[in-house]
mmCIF file with all atom_site columns, C-alpha atoms in Angstrom:
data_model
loop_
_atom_site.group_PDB
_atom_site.id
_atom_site.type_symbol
_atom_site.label_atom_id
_atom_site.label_alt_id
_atom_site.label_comp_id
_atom_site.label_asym_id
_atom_site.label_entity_id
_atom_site.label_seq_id
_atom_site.pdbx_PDB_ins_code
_atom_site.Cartn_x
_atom_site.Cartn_y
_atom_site.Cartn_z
_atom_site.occupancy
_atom_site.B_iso_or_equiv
_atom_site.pdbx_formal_charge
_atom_site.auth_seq_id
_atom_site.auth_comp_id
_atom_site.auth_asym_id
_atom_site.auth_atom_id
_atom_site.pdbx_PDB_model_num
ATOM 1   C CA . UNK A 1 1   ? 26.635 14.871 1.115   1.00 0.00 ? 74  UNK A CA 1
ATOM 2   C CA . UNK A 1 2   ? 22.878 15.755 0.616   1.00 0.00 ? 75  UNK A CA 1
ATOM 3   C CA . UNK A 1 3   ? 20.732 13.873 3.549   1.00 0.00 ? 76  UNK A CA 1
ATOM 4   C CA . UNK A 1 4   ? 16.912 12.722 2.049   1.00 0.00 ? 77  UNK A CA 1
ATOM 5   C CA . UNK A 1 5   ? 14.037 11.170 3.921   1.00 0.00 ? 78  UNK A CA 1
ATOM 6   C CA . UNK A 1 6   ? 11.823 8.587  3.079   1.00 0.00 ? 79  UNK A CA 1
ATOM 7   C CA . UNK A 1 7   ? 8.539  7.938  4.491   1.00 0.00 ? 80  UNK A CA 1
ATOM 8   C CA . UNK A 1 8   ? 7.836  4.421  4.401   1.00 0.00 ? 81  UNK A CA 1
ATOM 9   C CA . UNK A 1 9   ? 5.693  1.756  5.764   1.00 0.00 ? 82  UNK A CA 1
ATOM 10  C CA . UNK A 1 10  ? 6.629  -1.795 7.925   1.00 0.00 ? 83  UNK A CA 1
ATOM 11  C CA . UNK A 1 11  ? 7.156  -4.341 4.522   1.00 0.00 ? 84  UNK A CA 1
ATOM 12  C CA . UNK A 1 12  ? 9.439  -1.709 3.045   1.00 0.00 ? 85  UNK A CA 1
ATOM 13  C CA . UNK A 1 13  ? 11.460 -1.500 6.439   1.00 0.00 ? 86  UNK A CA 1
ATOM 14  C CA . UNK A 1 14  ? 11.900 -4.729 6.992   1.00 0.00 ? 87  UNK A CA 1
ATOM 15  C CA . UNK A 1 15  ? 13.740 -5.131 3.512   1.00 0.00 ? 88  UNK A CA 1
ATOM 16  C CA . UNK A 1 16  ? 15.903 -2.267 4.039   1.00 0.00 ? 89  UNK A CA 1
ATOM 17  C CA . UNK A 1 17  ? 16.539 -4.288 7.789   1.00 0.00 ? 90  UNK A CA 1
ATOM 18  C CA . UNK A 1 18  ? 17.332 -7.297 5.350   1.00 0.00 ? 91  UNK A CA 1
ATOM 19  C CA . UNK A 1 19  ? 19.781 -5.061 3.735   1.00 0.00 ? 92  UNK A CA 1
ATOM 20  C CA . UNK A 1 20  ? 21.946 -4.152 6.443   1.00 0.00 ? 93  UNK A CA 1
ATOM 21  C CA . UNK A 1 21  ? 20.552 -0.705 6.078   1.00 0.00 ? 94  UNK A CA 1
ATOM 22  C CA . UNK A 1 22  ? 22.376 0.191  3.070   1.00 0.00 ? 95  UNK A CA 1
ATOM 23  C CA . UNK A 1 23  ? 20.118 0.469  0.100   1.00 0.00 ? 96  UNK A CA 1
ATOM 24  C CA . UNK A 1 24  ? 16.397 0.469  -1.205  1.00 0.00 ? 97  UNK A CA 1
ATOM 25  C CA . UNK A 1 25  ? 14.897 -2.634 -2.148  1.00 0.00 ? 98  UNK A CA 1
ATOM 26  C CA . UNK A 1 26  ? 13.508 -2.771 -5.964  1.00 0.00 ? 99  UNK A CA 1
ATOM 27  C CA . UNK A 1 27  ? 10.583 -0.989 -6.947  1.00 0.00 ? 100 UNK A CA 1
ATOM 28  C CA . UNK A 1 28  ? 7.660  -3.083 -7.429  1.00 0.00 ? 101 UNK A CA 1
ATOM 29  C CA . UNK A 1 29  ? 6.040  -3.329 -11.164 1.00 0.00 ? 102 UNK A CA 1
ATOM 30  C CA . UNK A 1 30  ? 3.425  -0.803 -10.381 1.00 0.00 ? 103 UNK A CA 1
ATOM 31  C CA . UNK A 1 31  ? 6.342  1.431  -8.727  1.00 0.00 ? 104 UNK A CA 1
ATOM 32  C CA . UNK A 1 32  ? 7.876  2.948  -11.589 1.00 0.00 ? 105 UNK A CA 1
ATOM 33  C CA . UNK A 1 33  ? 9.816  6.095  -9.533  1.00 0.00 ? 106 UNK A CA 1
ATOM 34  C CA . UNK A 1 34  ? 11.701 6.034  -5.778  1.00 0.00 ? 107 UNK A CA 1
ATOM 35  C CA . UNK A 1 35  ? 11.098 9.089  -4.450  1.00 0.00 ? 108 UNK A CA 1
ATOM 36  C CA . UNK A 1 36  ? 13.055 10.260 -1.492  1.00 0.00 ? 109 UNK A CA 1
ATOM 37  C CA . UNK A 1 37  ? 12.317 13.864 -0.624  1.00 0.00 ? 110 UNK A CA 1
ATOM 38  C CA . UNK A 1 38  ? 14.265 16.562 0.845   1.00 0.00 ? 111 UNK A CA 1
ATOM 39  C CA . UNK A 1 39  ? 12.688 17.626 4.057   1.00 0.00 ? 112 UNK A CA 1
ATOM 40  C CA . UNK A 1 40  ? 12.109 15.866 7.348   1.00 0.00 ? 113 UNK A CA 1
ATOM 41  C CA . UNK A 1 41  ? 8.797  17.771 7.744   1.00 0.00 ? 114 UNK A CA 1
ATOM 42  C CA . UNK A 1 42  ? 7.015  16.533 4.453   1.00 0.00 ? 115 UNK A CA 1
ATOM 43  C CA . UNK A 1 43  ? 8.539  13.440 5.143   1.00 0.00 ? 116 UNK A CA 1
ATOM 44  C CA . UNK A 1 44  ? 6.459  12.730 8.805   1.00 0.00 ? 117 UNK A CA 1
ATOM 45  C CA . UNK A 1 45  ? 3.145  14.101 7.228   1.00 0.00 ? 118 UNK A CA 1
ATOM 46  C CA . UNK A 1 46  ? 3.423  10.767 4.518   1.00 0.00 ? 119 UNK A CA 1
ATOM 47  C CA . UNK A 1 47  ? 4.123  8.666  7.386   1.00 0.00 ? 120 UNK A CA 1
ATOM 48  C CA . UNK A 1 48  ? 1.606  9.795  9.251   1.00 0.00 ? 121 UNK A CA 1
ATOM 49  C CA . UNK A 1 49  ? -1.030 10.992 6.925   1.00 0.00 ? 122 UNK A CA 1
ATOM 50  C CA . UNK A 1 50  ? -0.418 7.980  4.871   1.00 0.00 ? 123 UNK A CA 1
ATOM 51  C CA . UNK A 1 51  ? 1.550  4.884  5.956   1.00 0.00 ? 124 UNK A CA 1
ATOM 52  C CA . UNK A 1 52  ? -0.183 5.096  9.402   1.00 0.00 ? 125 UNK A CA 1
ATOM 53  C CA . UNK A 1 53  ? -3.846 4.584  7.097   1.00 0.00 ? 126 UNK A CA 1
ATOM 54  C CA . UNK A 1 54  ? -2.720 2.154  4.890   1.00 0.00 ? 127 UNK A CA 1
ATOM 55  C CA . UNK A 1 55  ? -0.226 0.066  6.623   1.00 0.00 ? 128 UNK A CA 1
ATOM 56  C CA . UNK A 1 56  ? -0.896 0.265  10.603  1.00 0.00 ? 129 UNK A CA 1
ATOM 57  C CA . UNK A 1 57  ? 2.582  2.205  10.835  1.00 0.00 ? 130 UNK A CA 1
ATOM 58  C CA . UNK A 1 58  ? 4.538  4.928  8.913   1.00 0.00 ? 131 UNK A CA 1
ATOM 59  C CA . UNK A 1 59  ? 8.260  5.371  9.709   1.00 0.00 ? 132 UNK A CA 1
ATOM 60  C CA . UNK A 1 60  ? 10.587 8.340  8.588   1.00 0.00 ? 133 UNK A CA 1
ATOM 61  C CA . UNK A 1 61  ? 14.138 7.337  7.047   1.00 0.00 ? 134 UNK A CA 1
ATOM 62  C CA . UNK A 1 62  ? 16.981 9.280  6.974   1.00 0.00 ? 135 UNK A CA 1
ATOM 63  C CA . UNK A 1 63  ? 20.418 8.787  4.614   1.00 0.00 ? 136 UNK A CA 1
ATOM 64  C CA . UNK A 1 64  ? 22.627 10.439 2.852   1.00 0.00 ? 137 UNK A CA 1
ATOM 65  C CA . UNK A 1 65  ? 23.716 10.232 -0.849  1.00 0.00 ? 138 UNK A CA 1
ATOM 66  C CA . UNK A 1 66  ? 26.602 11.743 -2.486  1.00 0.00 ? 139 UNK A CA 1
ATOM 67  C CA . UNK A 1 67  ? 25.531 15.436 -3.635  1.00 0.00 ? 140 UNK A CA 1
ATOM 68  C CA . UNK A 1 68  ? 27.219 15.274 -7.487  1.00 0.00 ? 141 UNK A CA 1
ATOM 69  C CA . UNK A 1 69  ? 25.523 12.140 -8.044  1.00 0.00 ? 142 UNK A CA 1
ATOM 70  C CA . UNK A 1 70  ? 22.217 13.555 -7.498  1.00 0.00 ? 143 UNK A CA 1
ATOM 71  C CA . UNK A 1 71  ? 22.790 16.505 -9.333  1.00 0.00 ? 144 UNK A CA 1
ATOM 72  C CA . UNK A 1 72  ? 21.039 13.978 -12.800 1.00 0.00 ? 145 UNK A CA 1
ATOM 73  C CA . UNK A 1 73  ? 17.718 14.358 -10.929 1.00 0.00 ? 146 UNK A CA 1
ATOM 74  C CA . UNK A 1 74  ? 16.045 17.529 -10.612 1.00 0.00 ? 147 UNK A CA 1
ATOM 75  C CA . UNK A 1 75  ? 14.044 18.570 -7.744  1.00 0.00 ? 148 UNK A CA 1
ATOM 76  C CA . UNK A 1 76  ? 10.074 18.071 -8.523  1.00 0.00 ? 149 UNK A CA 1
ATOM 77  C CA . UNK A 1 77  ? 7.535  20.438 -6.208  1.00 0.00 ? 150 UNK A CA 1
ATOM 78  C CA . UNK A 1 78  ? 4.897  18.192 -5.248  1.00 0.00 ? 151 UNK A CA 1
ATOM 79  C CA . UNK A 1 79  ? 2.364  20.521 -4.001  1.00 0.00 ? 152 UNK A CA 1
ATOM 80  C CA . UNK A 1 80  ? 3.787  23.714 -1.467  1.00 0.00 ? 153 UNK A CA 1
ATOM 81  C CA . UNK A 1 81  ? 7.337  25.583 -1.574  1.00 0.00 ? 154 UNK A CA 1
ATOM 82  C CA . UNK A 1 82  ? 8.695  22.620 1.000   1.00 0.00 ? 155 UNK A CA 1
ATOM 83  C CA . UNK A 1 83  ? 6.896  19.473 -0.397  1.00 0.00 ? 156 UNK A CA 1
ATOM 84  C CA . UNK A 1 84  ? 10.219 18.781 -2.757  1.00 0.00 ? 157 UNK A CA 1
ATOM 85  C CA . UNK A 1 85  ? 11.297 15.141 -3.900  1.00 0.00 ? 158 UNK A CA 1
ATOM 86  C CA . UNK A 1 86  ? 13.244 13.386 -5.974  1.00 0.00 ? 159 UNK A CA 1
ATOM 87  C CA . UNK A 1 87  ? 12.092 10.660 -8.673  1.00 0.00 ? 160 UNK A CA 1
ATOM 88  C CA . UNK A 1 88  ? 14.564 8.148  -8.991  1.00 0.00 ? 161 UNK A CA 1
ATOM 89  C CA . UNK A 1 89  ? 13.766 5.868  -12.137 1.00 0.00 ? 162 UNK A CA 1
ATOM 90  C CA . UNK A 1 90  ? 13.241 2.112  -10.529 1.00 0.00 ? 163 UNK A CA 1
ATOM 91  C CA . UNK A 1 91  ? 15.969 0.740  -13.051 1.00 0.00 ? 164 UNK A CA 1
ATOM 92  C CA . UNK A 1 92  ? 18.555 3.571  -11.661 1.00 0.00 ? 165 UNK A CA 1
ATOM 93  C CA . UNK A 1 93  ? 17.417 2.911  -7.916  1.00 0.00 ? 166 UNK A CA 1
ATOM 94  C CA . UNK A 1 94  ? 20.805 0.138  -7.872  1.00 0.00 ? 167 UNK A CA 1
ATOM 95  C CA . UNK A 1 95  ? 23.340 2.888  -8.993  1.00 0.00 ? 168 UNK A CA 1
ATOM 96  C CA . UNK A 1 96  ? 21.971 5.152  -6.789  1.00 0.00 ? 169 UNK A CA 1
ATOM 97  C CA . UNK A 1 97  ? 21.883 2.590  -3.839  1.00 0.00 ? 170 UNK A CA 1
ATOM 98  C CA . UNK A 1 98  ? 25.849 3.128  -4.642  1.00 0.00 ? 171 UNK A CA 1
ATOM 99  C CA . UNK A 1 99  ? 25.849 6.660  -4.035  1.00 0.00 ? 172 UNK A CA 1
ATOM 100 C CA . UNK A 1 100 ? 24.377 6.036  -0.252  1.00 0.00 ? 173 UNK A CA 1
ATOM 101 C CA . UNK A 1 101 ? 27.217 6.901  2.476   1.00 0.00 ? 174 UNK A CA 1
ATOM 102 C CA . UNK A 1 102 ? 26.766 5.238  5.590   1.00 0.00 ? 175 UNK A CA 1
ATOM 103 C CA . UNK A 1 103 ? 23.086 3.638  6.703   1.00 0.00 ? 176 UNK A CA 1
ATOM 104 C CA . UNK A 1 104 ? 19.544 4.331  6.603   1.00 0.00 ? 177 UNK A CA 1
ATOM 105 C CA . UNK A 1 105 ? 17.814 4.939  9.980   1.00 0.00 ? 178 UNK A CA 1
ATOM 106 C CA . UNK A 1 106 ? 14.797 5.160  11.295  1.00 0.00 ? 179 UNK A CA 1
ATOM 107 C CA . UNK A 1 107 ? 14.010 8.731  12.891  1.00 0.00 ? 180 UNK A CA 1
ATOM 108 C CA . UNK A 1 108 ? 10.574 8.545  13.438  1.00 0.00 ? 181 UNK A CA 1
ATOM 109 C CA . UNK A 1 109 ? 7.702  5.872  14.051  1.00 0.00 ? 182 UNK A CA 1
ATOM 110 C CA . UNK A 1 110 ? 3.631  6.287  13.987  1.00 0.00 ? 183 UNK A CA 1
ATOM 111 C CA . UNK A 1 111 ? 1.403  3.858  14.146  1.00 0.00 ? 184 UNK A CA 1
#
């Protein structure tokens, strides 16, 4: 197992909440990648630097996925050595909603 985070803001929560914690909700049109990213510490500067400004509250998801499945997406360095993510197509977030073991939760809140 490989655990991710996901920064994200209240609307987003609330639809993983609506599905029972166990998958991503589809990508909006003008969301074209799902980006989970592989450190917790990258993952509370979105939610704070971010979510907090645009939405009133940033939260920080963890989960894990099933390590050979994400071997098809490379790592992409967005910006420092640690700020690491991965970009998950929208039309291949279902199939990897598959690959999640266990729940999402919520490990930290800002607002």
């Amino acid at each position: 197992m490989t655990t991710l985070w996901r920064p994200t803001g209240p609307v987003e929560l609330d639809l993983v909440r609506d599905l029972a914690w166990r998958a991503w909700p589809p990508r909006l049109p003008e969301q074209p990648i799902f980006y989970p990213v592989l450190n917790e510490d990258y993952a509370v500067r979105i939610a704070q630097d971010w979510n907090v400004k645009h939405d009133g509250a940033g939260y920080v998801t963890r989960f894990e996925v099933d390590s050979a499945f994400l071997r098809r997406y490379p790592v992409r360095r967005a910006g420092g050595r640690t700020i690491l993510e991965l970009w998950v197509p929208a039309e291949e977030l279902p199939e990897f909603n598959a690959h999640i073991v266990g729940e999402i939760e919520v490990v930290h809140e800002f607002r």
